[in-house]
Coordinates of C-alpha atoms in Angstrom, one line a residue:
M1 CA -22.3 23.7 59.1
Q2 CA -24.1 23.4 55.8
E3 CA -26.6 26.1 54.9
I4 CA -30.1 24.9 54.3
S5 CA -31.7 26.4 51.1
T6 CA -35.4 26.6 50.4
V7 CA -36.7 26.5 46.9
I8 CA -39.0 29.5 46.4
L9 CA -39.6 29.0 42.7
D10 CA -39.1 25.7 40.8
K11 CA -38.6 25.2 37.1
K12 CA -42.3 25.1 36.3
Q13 CA -43.0 28.2 38.4
I14 CA -40.1 30.1 36.8
A15 CA -41.4 29.2 33.3
H16 CA -44.8 30.5 34.3
K17 CA -43.4 33.8 35.7
I18 CA -41.3 34.3 32.5
K19 CA -44.4 33.8 30.3
R20 CA -46.4 36.2 32.4
I21 CA -43.7 38.8 32.2
A22 CA -43.5 38.3 28.4
Y23 CA -47.3 39.0 28.2
Q24 CA -46.9 42.1 30.3
V25 CA -44.1 43.4 28.1
Y26 CA -46.2 42.7 25.0
E27 CA -49.2 44.5 26.5
T28 CA -47.0 47.5 27.3
N29 CA -45.4 47.5 23.8
V30 CA -48.4 46.4 21.7
D31 CA -47.9 49.3 19.2
E32 CA -44.1 48.8 18.9
K33 CA -42.4 47.0 16.1
E34 CA -39.2 46.5 18.0
V35 CA -38.2 46.3 21.7
V36 CA -34.7 46.1 23.2
I37 CA -34.4 43.7 26.1
A38 CA -31.2 44.5 28.1
G39 CA -30.1 41.8 30.5
I40 CA -27.6 42.5 33.3
V41 CA -24.8 39.9 33.2
K42 CA -24.9 37.1 34.1
N43 CA -28.3 35.8 35.3
G44 CA -30.2 38.9 34.2
N45 CA -29.0 38.3 30.7
L46 CA -30.0 34.6 30.8
L47 CA -33.5 35.8 32.0
A48 CA -33.6 38.3 29.2
K49 CA -33.0 35.6 26.7
K50 CA -35.9 33.5 28.2
I51 CA -38.2 36.5 28.1
K52 CA -37.2 37.2 24.5
A53 CA -38.0 33.6 23.5
E54 CA -41.5 33.8 25.1
L55 CA -42.2 37.3 23.7
E56 CA -41.3 36.1 20.2
K57 CA -43.8 33.1 20.6
I58 CA -46.7 35.4 21.5
S59 CA -46.1 38.6 19.5
P60 CA -44.9 39.9 16.2
I61 CA -42.5 42.3 18.0
K62 CA -38.8 42.1 16.9
V63 CA -36.7 41.7 20.0
L64 CA -33.1 43.1 20.1
L65 CA -31.0 41.6 22.9
C66 CA -28.5 43.7 24.7
E67 CA -26.0 42.3 27.2
V68 CA -25.3 44.8 30.1
I69 CA -22.0 44.5 32.0
I70 CA -22.0 46.1 35.4
D71 CA -19.2 45.7 37.9
K72 CA -21.4 44.7 40.8
K73 CA -18.6 45.3 43.4
N74 CA -17.9 48.8 41.9
P75 CA -21.1 49.8 40.2
T76 CA -19.9 53.4 39.7
N77 CA -17.4 52.0 37.1
P78 CA -18.5 52.5 33.5
V79 CA -21.3 50.2 32.3
E80 CA -20.7 48.3 29.1
T81 CA -23.3 47.1 26.7
S82 CA -23.2 44.8 23.7
L83 CA -25.2 47.4 21.6
K84 CA -24.1 50.9 20.7
K85 CA -26.2 53.8 22.0
E86 CA -27.5 54.5 18.5
E87 CA -29.0 50.9 18.4
Y88 CA -31.3 51.5 21.4
Q89 CA -31.9 55.2 21.2
N90 CA -35.5 56.2 20.8
K91 CA -36.7 52.6 21.3
S92 CA -38.7 50.9 24.0
L93 CA -36.2 49.3 26.4
L94 CA -36.7 46.6 29.1
L95 CA -33.8 46.3 31.6
V96 CA -33.7 42.8 33.2
D97 CA -32.0 41.3 36.3
D98 CA -32.7 38.1 38.2
V99 CA -33.0 39.5 41.7
L100 CA -33.7 43.0 43.0
H101 CA -31.8 43.1 46.2
S102 CA -30.8 46.6 47.3
G103 CA -31.4 48.1 43.9
T104 CA -27.8 49.1 43.4
T105 CA -27.2 47.1 40.2
L106 CA -30.6 48.1 38.6
I107 CA -30.2 51.8 39.4
Y108 CA -26.7 52.0 37.8
G109 CA -28.1 50.1 34.8
V110 CA -31.0 52.6 34.6
K111 CA -28.5 55.5 34.9
H112 CA -26.5 54.2 31.9
F113 CA -29.5 54.0 29.6
L114 CA -30.8 57.4 30.6
E115 CA -27.9 58.9 28.7
V116 CA -29.9 58.7 25.5
P117 CA -33.6 59.4 24.8
L118 CA -35.8 56.3 25.0
K119 CA -39.4 55.9 23.8
Q120 CA -40.2 53.9 26.9
F121 CA -38.1 52.4 29.8
K122 CA -39.3 49.5 32.0
T123 CA -37.6 47.1 34.4
A124 CA -38.2 43.4 35.1
V125 CA -36.9 41.0 37.7
L126 CA -37.7 37.4 38.6
V127 CA -37.5 38.1 42.4
D128 CA -38.1 41.4 44.2
R129 CA -36.7 41.2 47.7
N130 CA -38.2 44.5 49.0
H131 CA -34.9 45.7 50.6
K132 CA -34.1 48.6 48.4
K133 CA -31.7 51.3 49.4
Y134 CA -32.4 53.3 46.2
P135 CA -35.7 54.6 44.8
I136 CA -36.1 51.9 42.1
K137 CA -38.9 49.5 41.4
A138 CA -39.4 46.6 39.0
D139 CA -42.3 47.3 36.6
F140 CA -42.6 43.5 36.0
K141 CA -41.7 40.9 38.6
G142 CA -42.1 37.2 39.0
I143 CA -42.5 37.3 42.8
S144 CA -42.2 39.7 45.7
L145 CA -40.5 38.3 48.7
S146 CA -40.0 39.9 52.1
T147 CA -36.9 38.4 53.5
S148 CA -34.5 39.2 56.3
L149 CA -31.3 41.1 55.4
N150 CA -29.1 38.1 56.4
E151 CA -31.0 35.8 54.0
N152 CA -29.8 35.5 50.4
V153 CA -31.9 34.8 47.3
S154 CA -30.2 33.1 44.3
V155 CA -31.6 32.3 40.9
I156 CA -30.0 29.2 39.4
F157 CA -30.4 28.6 35.6
E158 CA -29.4 25.0 35.0
K159 CA -30.7 23.0 32.0
G160 CA -33.8 21.3 33.1
N161 CA -33.5 22.5 36.7
D162 CA -34.1 26.3 36.9
R163 CA -34.9 27.4 40.4
A164 CA -34.8 30.3 42.8
V165 CA -33.6 29.5 46.4
L166 CA -33.6 31.3 49.7
E167 CA -30.5 30.6 51.8

């Protein structure tokens, strides 16, 4: 039996949500010269790159990208980042993922970055599912969606056909 998927955000809607998140990040960091945008591999990092591109169009803020590698099956394993701690220490940091499901990936990402002092720490997701098992929230989100636990939300970044689907 083939699963039926429903598009909850199309390419145009995703582009609009990313632009809105970029404006919110700019408003929050209006006095900053530099912001670190840390994207959780794989889709969170793709989303981080898109937010960076929009933020650079609308602001003079220098954006430093950081790739965050979390073992989603074993999130207690050490988190790896493409930047050294000294490179994001005492800076404003935005941690990005595509979908906030249970909050597991995001909270372990947050835990990693709390090992050094930060000027400011915010989180952003494209889709917030409202099924958190941890006390974590997205400061910036594209859409909040109340779904049943047996439904799955996926974000698909394909050239010319970005979309978020509910399966």
